[in-house]
mmCIF file of C-alpha atoms in Angstrom:
data_model
loop_
_atom_site.group_PDB
_atom_site.id
_atom_site.type_symbol
_atom_site.label_atom_id
_atom_site.label_comp_id
_atom_site.label_asym_id
_atom_site.label_seq_id
_atom_site.Cartn_x
_atom_site.Cartn_y
_atom_site.Cartn_z
ATOM 1 C CA MET U 1 -43.701 25.605 32.986
ATOM 2 C CA THR U 2 -45.235 27.476 30.108
ATOM 3 C CA PRO U 3 -43.039 28.553 27.201
ATOM 4 C CA GLN U 4 -43.842 32.203 28.022
ATOM 5 C CA LEU U 5 -42.402 31.812 31.503
ATOM 6 C CA LEU U 6 -39.318 30.097 30.086
ATOM 7 C CA ILE U 7 -38.714 32.935 27.605
ATOM 8 C CA PHE U 8 -39.253 35.481 30.397
ATOM 9 C CA LEU U 9 -36.731 33.766 32.673
ATOM 10 C CA VAL U 10 -34.081 33.580 29.941
ATOM 11 C CA LEU U 11 -34.542 37.253 28.959
ATOM 12 C CA ALA U 12 -34.629 38.390 32.595
ATOM 13 C CA ALA U 13 -31.408 36.481 33.312
ATOM 14 C CA ILE U 14 -29.723 38.129 30.304
ATOM 15 C CA ALA U 15 -30.947 41.573 31.399
ATOM 16 C CA ILE U 16 -29.788 41.209 35.008
ATOM 17 C CA ALA U 17 -26.420 39.700 33.988
ATOM 18 C CA GLY U 18 -25.891 42.592 31.567
ATOM 19 C CA ALA U 19 -26.843 45.179 34.191
ATOM 20 C CA VAL U 20 -24.462 43.648 36.735
ATOM 21 C CA ASN U 21 -21.745 43.615 34.078
ATOM 22 C CA VAL U 22 -22.313 47.346 33.415
ATOM 23 C CA ILE U 23 -21.341 47.979 37.041
ATOM 24 C CA LEU U 24 -18.495 45.471 37.277
ATOM 25 C CA GLN U 25 -16.608 46.370 34.090
ATOM 26 C CA ARG U 26 -13.872 48.968 34.480
ATOM 27 C CA HIS U 27 -13.586 50.016 30.842
ATOM 28 C CA PRO U 28 -16.494 52.203 29.642
ATOM 29 C CA ILE U 29 -16.671 50.505 26.234
ATOM 30 C CA HIS U 30 -17.328 47.136 27.912
ATOM 31 C CA SER U 31 -20.035 48.752 30.032
ATOM 32 C CA ALA U 32 -21.618 50.207 26.887
ATOM 33 C CA ILE U 33 -21.745 46.829 25.145
ATOM 34 C CA SER U 34 -23.270 45.236 28.270
ATOM 35 C CA LEU U 35 -25.908 47.975 28.302
ATOM 36 C CA ILE U 36 -26.761 47.220 24.658
ATOM 37 C CA THR U 37 -27.315 43.579 25.707
ATOM 38 C CA VAL U 38 -29.701 44.743 28.454
ATOM 39 C CA MET U 39 -31.636 46.878 25.966
ATOM 40 C CA ILE U 40 -32.024 44.042 23.469
ATOM 41 C CA ALA U 41 -33.249 41.711 26.242
ATOM 42 C CA LEU U 42 -35.744 44.386 27.305
ATOM 43 C CA ALA U 43 -36.966 44.670 23.704
ATOM 44 C CA GLY U 44 -37.667 40.921 23.834
ATOM 45 C CA LEU U 45 -39.626 41.432 27.054
ATOM 46 C CA PHE U 46 -41.653 44.196 25.392
ATOM 47 C CA LEU U 47 -42.498 41.724 22.609
ATOM 48 C CA LEU U 48 -43.594 39.259 25.299
ATOM 49 C CA LEU U 49 -45.901 41.971 26.694
ATOM 50 C CA GLU U 50 -47.356 42.423 23.180
ATOM 51 C CA SER U 51 -46.116 45.955 22.530
ATOM 52 C CA GLU U 52 -44.403 45.448 19.195
ATOM 53 C CA PHE U 53 -44.026 49.119 18.286
ATOM 54 C CA ILE U 54 -42.191 49.989 21.505
ATOM 55 C CA ALA U 55 -39.941 46.938 21.053
ATOM 56 C CA ALA U 56 -38.961 48.169 17.579
ATOM 57 C CA VAL U 57 -38.418 51.721 18.865
ATOM 58 C CA GLN U 58 -36.309 50.344 21.715
ATOM 59 C CA ILE U 59 -33.993 48.571 19.261
ATOM 60 C CA ILE U 60 -33.837 51.430 16.743
ATOM 61 C CA VAL U 61 -33.609 54.455 19.042
ATOM 62 C CA TYR U 62 -31.994 53.111 22.215
ATOM 63 C CA ALA U 63 -29.655 50.394 20.974
ATOM 64 C CA GLY U 64 -29.228 51.943 17.543
ATOM 65 C CA ALA U 65 -28.939 55.675 18.178
ATOM 66 C CA ILE U 66 -28.339 56.532 21.831
ATOM 67 C CA MET U 67 -25.820 53.769 22.520
ATOM 68 C CA VAL U 68 -24.002 54.494 19.262
ATOM 69 C CA LEU U 69 -23.691 58.087 20.519
ATOM 70 C CA PHE U 70 -22.198 56.759 23.768
ATOM 71 C CA VAL U 71 -19.729 54.483 21.957
ATOM 72 C CA PHE U 72 -18.863 57.357 19.617
ATOM 73 C CA VAL U 73 -18.043 59.676 22.522
ATOM 74 C CA ILE U 74 -15.994 56.981 24.293
ATOM 75 C CA MET U 75 -13.980 56.431 21.092
ATOM 76 C CA LEU U 76 -13.658 60.188 20.457
ATOM 77 C CA LEU U 77 -12.279 60.872 23.928
ATOM 78 C CA ASN U 78 -10.180 57.694 23.822
ATOM 79 C CA ALA U 79 -11.451 56.947 27.314
ATOM 80 C CA GLY U 80 -9.346 54.491 29.244
ATOM 81 C CA ALA U 81 -10.153 52.092 32.050
ATOM 82 C CA GLU U 82 -11.552 53.560 35.239
ATOM 83 C CA GLU U 83 -8.921 54.474 37.803
ATOM 84 C CA ARG U 84 -8.708 52.068 40.688
ATOM 85 C CA THR U 85 -9.448 53.810 43.925
ATOM 86 C CA ASP U 86 -8.851 51.963 47.134
ATOM 87 C CA MET U 87 -12.456 51.467 48.056
ATOM 88 C CA SER U 88 -12.750 52.378 51.711
ATOM 89 C CA ARG U 89 -13.493 49.624 54.194
ATOM 90 C CA MET U 90 -16.784 51.313 55.002
ATOM 91 C CA ALA U 91 -17.951 51.098 51.366
ATOM 92 C CA CYS U 92 -16.758 47.517 51.016
ATOM 93 C CA TYR U 93 -18.244 46.078 54.185
ATOM 94 C CA VAL U 94 -21.358 48.247 54.566
ATOM 95 C CA GLY U 95 -22.126 49.540 51.064
ATOM 96 C CA VAL U 96 -22.103 46.277 49.135
ATOM 97 C CA PRO U 97 -24.349 44.331 51.583
ATOM 98 C CA LEU U 98 -26.688 47.319 51.801
ATOM 99 C CA ALA U 99 -26.853 47.468 47.999
ATOM 100 C CA ILE U 100 -27.711 43.755 47.762
ATOM 101 C CA PHE U 101 -30.303 44.205 50.544
ATOM 102 C CA LEU U 102 -31.823 47.154 48.650
ATOM 103 C CA LEU U 103 -32.179 45.033 45.500
ATOM 104 C CA ILE U 104 -33.814 42.073 47.247
ATOM 105 C CA GLU U 105 -36.115 44.227 49.364
ATOM 106 C CA LEU U 106 -37.210 46.404 46.407
ATOM 107 C CA ALA U 107 -37.952 43.417 44.170
ATOM 108 C CA TYR U 108 -39.732 41.505 46.948
ATOM 109 C CA GLN U 109 -41.929 44.373 48.095
ATOM 110 C CA ILE U 110 -42.948 45.468 44.596
ATOM 111 C CA GLY U 111 -43.532 41.881 43.505
ATOM 112 C CA ALA U 112 -45.610 41.101 46.605
ATOM 113 C CA ALA U 113 -47.675 44.283 46.415
ATOM 114 C CA THR U 114 -48.731 43.653 42.812
ATOM 115 C CA LEU U 115 -49.195 39.885 42.987
ATOM 116 C CA SER U 116 -52.932 40.157 42.398
ATOM 117 C CA MET U 117 -52.547 41.981 39.070
ATOM 118 C CA THR U 118 -53.121 39.812 36.021
ATOM 119 C CA PRO U 119 -52.703 40.827 32.394
ATOM 120 C CA GLN U 120 -55.876 41.907 30.645
ATOM 121 C CA PRO U 121 -56.717 40.342 27.293
ATOM 122 C CA PRO U 122 -54.636 42.220 24.718
ATOM 123 C CA ALA U 123 -56.293 44.889 22.641
ATOM 124 C CA GLU U 124 -56.326 44.141 18.938
ATOM 125 C CA ASP U 125 -54.278 46.470 16.731
ATOM 126 C CA VAL U 126 -51.996 47.782 19.472
ATOM 127 C CA THR U 127 -49.912 49.908 17.091
ATOM 128 C CA ARG U 128 -53.031 51.404 15.486
ATOM 129 C CA GLY U 129 -54.469 52.308 18.880
ATOM 130 C CA LEU U 130 -51.111 53.754 19.917
ATOM 131 C CA SER U 131 -50.967 56.015 16.863
ATOM 132 C CA MET U 132 -54.566 57.118 17.470
ATOM 133 C CA LEU U 133 -53.681 58.079 21.047
ATOM 134 C CA LEU U 134 -50.442 59.762 20.011
ATOM 135 C CA PHE U 135 -51.954 61.945 17.290
ATOM 136 C CA GLN U 136 -55.308 62.712 18.937
ATOM 137 C CA ASP U 137 -55.138 62.826 22.736
ATOM 138 C CA PHE U 138 -51.403 63.457 23.045
ATOM 139 C CA VAL U 139 -50.834 65.599 19.970
ATOM 140 C CA PHE U 140 -49.808 68.686 21.970
ATOM 141 C CA PRO U 141 -47.095 66.891 24.022
ATOM 142 C CA PHE U 142 -46.004 65.192 20.787
ATOM 143 C CA GLU U 143 -45.423 68.566 19.132
ATOM 144 C CA LEU U 144 -43.668 69.827 22.265
ATOM 145 C CA THR U 145 -41.150 66.973 22.038
ATOM 146 C CA SER U 146 -40.114 68.226 18.597
ATOM 147 C CA ILE U 147 -39.233 71.594 20.184
ATOM 148 C CA LEU U 148 -37.370 69.718 22.939
ATOM 149 C CA ILE U 149 -35.291 67.844 20.369
ATOM 150 C CA LEU U 150 -34.546 71.061 18.470
ATOM 151 C CA VAL U 151 -33.366 72.718 21.701
ATOM 152 C CA ALA U 152 -31.270 69.634 22.536
ATOM 153 C CA ILE U 153 -29.560 69.722 19.121
ATOM 154 C CA LEU U 154 -28.772 73.432 19.463
ATOM 155 C CA GLY U 155 -27.604 72.950 23.060
ATOM 156 C CA ALA U 156 -25.293 70.100 22.105
ATOM 157 C CA LEU U 157 -23.845 72.174 19.247
ATOM 158 C CA VAL U 158 -23.276 75.251 21.419
ATOM 159 C CA LEU U 159 -21.746 73.241 24.261
ATOM 160 C CA ALA U 160 -19.413 71.103 22.196
ATOM 161 C CA GLN U 161 -18.103 73.692 19.730
ATOM 162 C CA ARG U 162 -14.477 74.546 20.207
ATOM 163 C CA GLY U 163 -13.689 78.122 21.185
ATOM 164 C CA GLU U 164 -11.258 80.074 19.018
ATOM 165 C CA SER U 165 -8.712 80.595 21.782
ATOM 166 C CA VAL U 166 -8.371 76.963 22.848
ATOM 167 C CA PRO U 167 -5.525 75.326 20.939
ATOM 168 C CA ALA U 168 -6.157 71.832 19.631
ATOM 169 C CA LYS U 169 -4.165 69.203 21.464
ATOM 170 C CA SER U 170 -2.377 66.854 19.178
ATOM 171 C CA GLY U 171 -1.348 63.289 19.700
ATOM 172 C CA ARG U 172 -3.173 60.341 21.188
ATOM 173 C CA GLU U 173 -3.680 60.346 24.890
ATOM 174 C CA THR U 174 -5.935 58.245 27.017
ATOM 175 C CA ILE U 175 -8.326 60.092 29.287
ATOM 176 C CA THR U 176 -9.286 58.236 32.419
ATOM 177 C CA MET D 1 -48.126 34.726 33.961
ATOM 178 C CA PRO D 2 -48.475 37.438 36.612
ATOM 179 C CA ILE D 3 -47.439 41.031 35.985
ATOM 180 C CA SER D 4 -45.510 41.140 39.275
ATOM 181 C CA TYR D 5 -42.629 39.181 37.694
ATOM 182 C CA TYR D 6 -42.049 42.012 35.241
ATOM 183 C CA LEU D 7 -42.344 44.622 37.998
ATOM 184 C CA ALA D 8 -39.860 42.770 40.207
ATOM 185 C CA LEU D 9 -37.412 42.596 37.282
ATOM 186 C CA SER D 10 -37.961 46.304 36.697
ATOM 187 C CA ALA D 11 -37.210 47.021 40.362
ATOM 188 C CA VAL D 12 -33.996 44.957 40.219
ATOM 189 C CA LEU D 13 -32.807 46.768 37.083
ATOM 190 C CA PHE D 14 -33.634 50.150 38.630
ATOM 191 C CA GLY D 15 -31.737 49.210 41.805
ATOM 192 C CA LEU D 16 -28.728 48.124 39.743
ATOM 193 C CA GLY D 17 -28.863 51.496 37.987
ATOM 194 C CA VAL D 18 -28.875 53.307 41.338
ATOM 195 C CA ILE D 19 -25.940 51.196 42.552
ATOM 196 C CA GLY D 20 -23.966 51.942 39.383
ATOM 197 C CA PHE D 21 -24.763 55.645 39.760
ATOM 198 C CA VAL D 22 -23.405 55.668 43.325
ATOM 199 C CA PHE D 23 -20.435 53.320 42.960
ATOM 200 C CA LYS D 24 -18.925 54.180 39.591
ATOM 201 C CA ARG D 25 -16.241 56.837 39.126
ATOM 202 C CA ASN D 26 -16.270 57.281 35.343
ATOM 203 C CA ILE D 27 -18.700 59.999 34.259
ATOM 204 C CA ILE D 28 -19.707 58.156 31.068
ATOM 205 C CA THR D 29 -20.536 54.999 33.033
ATOM 206 C CA ILE D 30 -22.629 57.102 35.422
ATOM 207 C CA PHE D 31 -24.564 58.324 32.390
ATOM 208 C CA MET D 32 -25.094 54.742 31.291
ATOM 209 C CA SER D 33 -26.471 53.926 34.759
ATOM 210 C CA ILE D 34 -29.056 56.685 34.269
ATOM 211 C CA GLU D 35 -30.044 55.128 30.937
ATOM 212 C CA LEU D 36 -30.397 51.767 32.712
ATOM 213 C CA MET D 37 -32.791 53.325 35.245
ATOM 214 C CA LEU D 38 -34.849 54.880 32.434
ATOM 215 C CA ASN D 39 -35.090 51.464 30.759
ATOM 216 C CA ALA D 40 -36.271 49.848 33.988
ATOM 217 C CA VAL D 41 -39.006 52.481 34.323
ATOM 218 C CA ASN D 42 -40.054 51.824 30.718
ATOM 219 C CA LEU D 43 -40.525 48.140 31.552
ATOM 220 C CA ALA D 44 -42.686 49.064 34.569
ATOM 221 C CA PHE D 45 -44.812 51.419 32.410
ATOM 222 C CA ILE D 46 -45.486 48.724 29.823
ATOM 223 C CA ALA D 47 -46.196 46.046 32.453
ATOM 224 C CA PHE D 48 -48.714 48.305 34.236
ATOM 225 C CA GLY D 49 -50.295 49.240 30.916
ATOM 226 C CA ARG D 50 -50.718 45.546 30.148
ATOM 227 C CA ALA D 51 -52.219 44.917 33.594
ATOM 228 C CA LEU D 52 -54.754 47.730 33.161
ATOM 229 C CA GLY D 53 -55.485 46.899 29.528
ATOM 230 C CA GLN D 54 -54.677 50.435 28.383
ATOM 231 C CA LEU D 55 -52.294 51.904 25.828
ATOM 232 C CA GLN D 56 -51.414 55.129 27.649
ATOM 233 C CA GLY D 57 -48.424 53.433 29.270
ATOM 234 C CA GLN D 58 -46.875 52.828 25.859
ATOM 235 C CA VAL D 59 -47.367 56.493 24.946
ATOM 236 C CA PHE D 60 -45.464 57.445 28.103
ATOM 237 C CA VAL D 61 -42.652 55.053 27.160
ATOM 238 C CA PHE D 62 -42.486 56.767 23.781
ATOM 239 C CA PHE D 63 -42.047 60.157 25.460
ATOM 240 C CA VAL D 64 -39.484 58.754 27.915
ATOM 241 C CA ILE D 65 -37.409 57.473 24.987
ATOM 242 C CA VAL D 66 -37.564 60.883 23.271
ATOM 243 C CA VAL D 67 -36.504 62.692 26.452
ATOM 244 C CA ALA D 68 -33.695 60.153 26.995
ATOM 245 C CA ALA D 69 -32.393 60.845 23.497
ATOM 246 C CA ALA D 70 -32.362 64.613 24.132
ATOM 247 C CA GLU D 71 -30.733 64.098 27.533
ATOM 248 C CA ALA D 72 -28.021 61.853 26.074
ATOM 249 C CA ALA D 73 -27.195 64.418 23.365
ATOM 250 C CA VAL D 74 -26.827 67.338 25.788
ATOM 251 C CA GLY D 75 -25.158 65.231 28.519
ATOM 252 C CA LEU D 76 -22.522 63.801 26.200
ATOM 253 C CA ALA D 77 -21.777 67.311 24.902
ATOM 254 C CA ILE D 78 -21.153 68.339 28.531
ATOM 255 C CA VAL D 79 -18.906 65.266 28.980
ATOM 256 C CA ILE D 80 -16.874 66.291 25.926
ATOM 257 C CA VAL D 81 -16.435 69.832 27.287
ATOM 258 C CA ILE D 82 -15.383 68.496 30.713
ATOM 259 C CA ALA D 83 -12.900 66.050 29.177
ATOM 260 C CA ARG D 84 -11.451 68.836 27.008
ATOM 261 C CA ASN D 85 -11.071 71.321 29.843
ATOM 262 C CA ARG D 86 -10.028 69.113 32.744
ATOM 263 C CA ARG D 87 -8.338 66.189 30.932
ATOM 264 C CA SER D 88 -10.159 63.709 33.150
ATOM 265 C CA LEU D 89 -13.386 61.703 33.269
ATOM 266 C CA ASN D 90 -13.078 60.846 36.954
ATOM 267 C CA VAL D 91 -15.880 62.508 38.897
ATOM 268 C CA GLU D 92 -13.629 62.838 41.948
ATOM 269 C CA ARG D 93 -11.431 65.255 39.984
ATOM 270 C CA ILE D 94 -14.372 67.313 38.727
ATOM 271 C CA ASN D 95 -14.850 69.242 41.964
ATOM 272 C CA LEU D 96 -14.824 72.871 40.842
ATOM 273 C CA LEU D 97 -18.075 73.672 42.650
ATOM 274 C CA LYS D 98 -17.087 71.800 45.805
ATOM 275 C CA LEU D 99 -16.422 73.900 48.921
#
């Protein structure tokens, strides 16, 4: 067993355990922390695939910015644990086995169909090549994303601002 | 080591995201399931890019991350508005458009 395979197995186990924990946890803050674990494990996998820039962006933007936004909103709304609904017998006995079957079948088919693919020798200066691509071939989409982010900021501001007529609720209450 | 390991892991993570999207009741957790699916697709992009020896896959991952950031900002603003107006994060109670 090569050390690469060992590192891959450890990181994959962390990622899958974190993803399962996202689903199983009832409190959204626990789900958020599990998701951060998944993202850090995926950043390690990106390093294993020799894409250092994307690994750094994954940590900084995903784990550092987007998930902090999620945790911030959960704290702001004081979100409580998910309400327990009596999961119908249909969902329990048919849905869960079907979900597990979907996972196994998807992984098996995709793994089997691409078994012949082997990694090419890595290009030297991956980050340099990436920046060349980004600012030469993809410069127009790159500029478009700046407009997208501007629109997203304005949209978030317009949506979340409090209207004049709505009175502010006081006191701490847990929203479920 | 073969690329198919990474792709199988990506498929499992994407499937777990779909399952979370269908099974969960809390709207914030449903959002997190969408982020999980986007992450799984990013892994597939980078694995394919490595298999083909090209860098375009990484550029696509870059754009996916940017779009995910914009989507999270707008989506969480919508969540805040829903929580303020309806006092609930349970998607079964948010049924204004349901016949």
